[in-house]
PDB file of C-alpha atoms in Angstrom:
ATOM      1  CA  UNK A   1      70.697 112.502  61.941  1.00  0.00           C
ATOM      2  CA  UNK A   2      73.017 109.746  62.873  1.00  0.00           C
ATOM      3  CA  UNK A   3      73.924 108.327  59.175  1.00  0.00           C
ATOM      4  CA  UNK A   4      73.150 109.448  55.735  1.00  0.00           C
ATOM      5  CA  UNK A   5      74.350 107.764  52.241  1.00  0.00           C
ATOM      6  CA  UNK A   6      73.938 108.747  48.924  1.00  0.00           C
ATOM      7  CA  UNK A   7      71.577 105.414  46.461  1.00  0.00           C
ATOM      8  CA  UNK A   8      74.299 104.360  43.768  1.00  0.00           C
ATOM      9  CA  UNK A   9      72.826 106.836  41.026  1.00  0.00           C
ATOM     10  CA  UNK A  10      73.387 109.827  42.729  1.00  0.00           C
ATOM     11  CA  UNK A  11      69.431 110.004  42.724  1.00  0.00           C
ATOM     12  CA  UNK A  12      68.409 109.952  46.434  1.00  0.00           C
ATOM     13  CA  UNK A  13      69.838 110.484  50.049  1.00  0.00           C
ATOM     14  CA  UNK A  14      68.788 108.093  52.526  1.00  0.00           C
ATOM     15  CA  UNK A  15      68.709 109.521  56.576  1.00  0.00           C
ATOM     16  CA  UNK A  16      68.712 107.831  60.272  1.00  0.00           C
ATOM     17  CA  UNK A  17      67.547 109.204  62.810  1.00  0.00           C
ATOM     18  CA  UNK A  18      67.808 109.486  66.721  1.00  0.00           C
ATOM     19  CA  UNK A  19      63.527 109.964  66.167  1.00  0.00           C
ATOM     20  CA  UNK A  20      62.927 106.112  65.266  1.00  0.00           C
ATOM     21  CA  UNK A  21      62.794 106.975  61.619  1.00  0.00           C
ATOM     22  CA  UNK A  22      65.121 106.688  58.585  1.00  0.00           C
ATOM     23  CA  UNK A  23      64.108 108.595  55.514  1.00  0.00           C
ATOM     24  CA  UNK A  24      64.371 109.120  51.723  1.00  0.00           C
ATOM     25  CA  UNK A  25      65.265 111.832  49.814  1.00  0.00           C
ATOM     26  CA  UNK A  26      65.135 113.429  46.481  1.00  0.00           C
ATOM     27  CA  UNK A  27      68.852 114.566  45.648  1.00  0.00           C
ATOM     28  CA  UNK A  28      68.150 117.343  43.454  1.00  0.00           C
ATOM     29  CA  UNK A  29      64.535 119.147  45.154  1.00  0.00           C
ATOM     30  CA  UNK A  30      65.234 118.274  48.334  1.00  0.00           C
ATOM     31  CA  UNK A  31      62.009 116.590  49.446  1.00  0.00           C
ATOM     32  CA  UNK A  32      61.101 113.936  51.319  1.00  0.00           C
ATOM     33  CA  UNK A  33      60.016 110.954  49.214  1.00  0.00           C
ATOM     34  CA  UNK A  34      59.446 108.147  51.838  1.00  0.00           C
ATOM     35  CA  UNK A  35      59.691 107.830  55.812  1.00  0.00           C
ATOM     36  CA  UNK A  36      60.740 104.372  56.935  1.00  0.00           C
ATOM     37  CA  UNK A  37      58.707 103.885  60.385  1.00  0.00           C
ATOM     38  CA  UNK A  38      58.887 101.100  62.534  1.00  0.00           C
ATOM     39  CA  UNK A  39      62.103 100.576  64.918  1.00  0.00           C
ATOM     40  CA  UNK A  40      60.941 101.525  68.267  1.00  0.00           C
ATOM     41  CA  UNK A  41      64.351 103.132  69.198  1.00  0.00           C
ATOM     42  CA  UNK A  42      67.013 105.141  67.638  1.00  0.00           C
ATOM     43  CA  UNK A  43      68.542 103.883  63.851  1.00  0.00           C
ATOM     44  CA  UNK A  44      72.332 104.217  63.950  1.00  0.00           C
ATOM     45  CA  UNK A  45      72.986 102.864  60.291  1.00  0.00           C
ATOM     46  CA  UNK A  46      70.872 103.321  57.057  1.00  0.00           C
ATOM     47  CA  UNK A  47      71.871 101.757  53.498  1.00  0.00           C
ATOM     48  CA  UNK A  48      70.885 101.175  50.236  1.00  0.00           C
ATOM     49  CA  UNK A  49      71.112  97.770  48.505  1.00  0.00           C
ATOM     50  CA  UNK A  50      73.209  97.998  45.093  1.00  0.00           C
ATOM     51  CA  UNK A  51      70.365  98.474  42.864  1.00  0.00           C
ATOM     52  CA  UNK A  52      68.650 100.579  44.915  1.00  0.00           C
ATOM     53  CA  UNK A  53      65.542  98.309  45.466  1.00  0.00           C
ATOM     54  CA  UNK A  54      66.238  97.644  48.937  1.00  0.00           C
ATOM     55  CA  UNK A  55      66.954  99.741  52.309  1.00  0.00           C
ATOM     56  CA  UNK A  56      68.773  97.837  55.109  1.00  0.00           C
ATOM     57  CA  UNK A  57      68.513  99.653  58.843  1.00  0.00           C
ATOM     58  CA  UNK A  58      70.768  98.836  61.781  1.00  0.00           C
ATOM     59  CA  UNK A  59      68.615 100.276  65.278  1.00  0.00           C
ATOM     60  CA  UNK A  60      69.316 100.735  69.322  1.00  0.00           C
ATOM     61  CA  UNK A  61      65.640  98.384  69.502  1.00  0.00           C
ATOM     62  CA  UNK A  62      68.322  95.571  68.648  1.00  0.00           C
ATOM     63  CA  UNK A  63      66.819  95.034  64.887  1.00  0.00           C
ATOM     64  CA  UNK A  64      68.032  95.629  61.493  1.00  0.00           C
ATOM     65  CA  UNK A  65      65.079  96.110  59.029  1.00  0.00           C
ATOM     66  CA  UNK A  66      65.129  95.100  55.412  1.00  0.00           C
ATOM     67  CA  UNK A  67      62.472  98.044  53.442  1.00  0.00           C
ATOM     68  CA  UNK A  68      61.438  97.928  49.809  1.00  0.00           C
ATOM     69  CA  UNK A  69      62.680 101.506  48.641  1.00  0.00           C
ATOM     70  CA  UNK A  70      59.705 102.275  46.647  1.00  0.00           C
ATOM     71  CA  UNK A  71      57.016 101.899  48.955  1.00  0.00           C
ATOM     72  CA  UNK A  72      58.356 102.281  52.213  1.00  0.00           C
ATOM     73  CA  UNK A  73      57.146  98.920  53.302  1.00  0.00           C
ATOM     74  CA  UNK A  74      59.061  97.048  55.905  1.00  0.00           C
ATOM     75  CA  UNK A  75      60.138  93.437  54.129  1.00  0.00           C
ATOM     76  CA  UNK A  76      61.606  91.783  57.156  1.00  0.00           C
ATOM     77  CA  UNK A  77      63.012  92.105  60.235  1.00  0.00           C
ATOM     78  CA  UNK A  78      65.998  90.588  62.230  1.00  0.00           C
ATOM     79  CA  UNK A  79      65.448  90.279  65.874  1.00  0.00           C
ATOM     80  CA  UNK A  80      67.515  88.019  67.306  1.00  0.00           C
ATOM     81  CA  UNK A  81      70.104  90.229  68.719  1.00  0.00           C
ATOM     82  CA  UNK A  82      70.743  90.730  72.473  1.00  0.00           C
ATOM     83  CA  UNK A  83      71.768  94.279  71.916  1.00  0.00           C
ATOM     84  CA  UNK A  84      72.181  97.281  69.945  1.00  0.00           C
ATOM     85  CA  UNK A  85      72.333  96.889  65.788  1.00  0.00           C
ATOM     86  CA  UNK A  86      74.947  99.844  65.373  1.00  0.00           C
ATOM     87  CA  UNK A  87      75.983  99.226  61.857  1.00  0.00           C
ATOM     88  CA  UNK A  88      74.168  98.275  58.421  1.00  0.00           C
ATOM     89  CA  UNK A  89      75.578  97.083  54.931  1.00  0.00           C
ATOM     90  CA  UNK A  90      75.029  94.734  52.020  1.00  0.00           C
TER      91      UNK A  90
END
C-alpha cells in the first residue's frame, strides 16, 4: 500500500497500491466496498474529492484517474504526461 486517506466523514478509507489497484473501504467493518481497476502500473497517490463523490488517482502508467466513488467507474482520465503521476489532490 503506497497511500491511504481517510473520506471527510470519517466513513471510508481509500488504498493505492503497488498491484495497479486503489481501493475503498468501510471504516468501521473493515471490508472492501469498491476496487478501482484500470492504471496499468503502480498508483502512488489516492484521494477523495471534498464531498466524497469523487476519487482522484495519481499512477507510475503516467495517468491520474478521476472515479465516481459509488460505483467504481472510471470518469476520466489524464494522459498527457511524459512521466510518472506521483501525487494526487483536489
Amino acid at each position: 500500500v503506497t497511500s491511504a486517506v481517510f473520506s471527510a466523514n470519517g466513513a471510508w478509507i481509500l488504498t493505492a497500491s503497488d498491484d495497479k489497484t486503489a481501493r475503498i473501504w468501510d471504516a468501521k467493518s473493515g471490508i472492501c466496498s469498491k476496487t478501482l481497476r484500470g492504471h496499468v502500473d503502480r498508483i502512488y497517490s489516492a484521494v477523495f474529492s471534498a464531498e466524497g463523490a469523487s476519487v482522484l488517482t495519481a499512477s507510475e502508467d503516467r495517468t491520474a484517474r478521476i472515479w465516481c466513488s459509488s460505483s467504481g467507474e472510471c470518469i476520466c482520465t489524464l494522459d498527457a504526461h511524459r512521466d510518472a503521476v506521483v501525487s494526487a489532490s483536489f
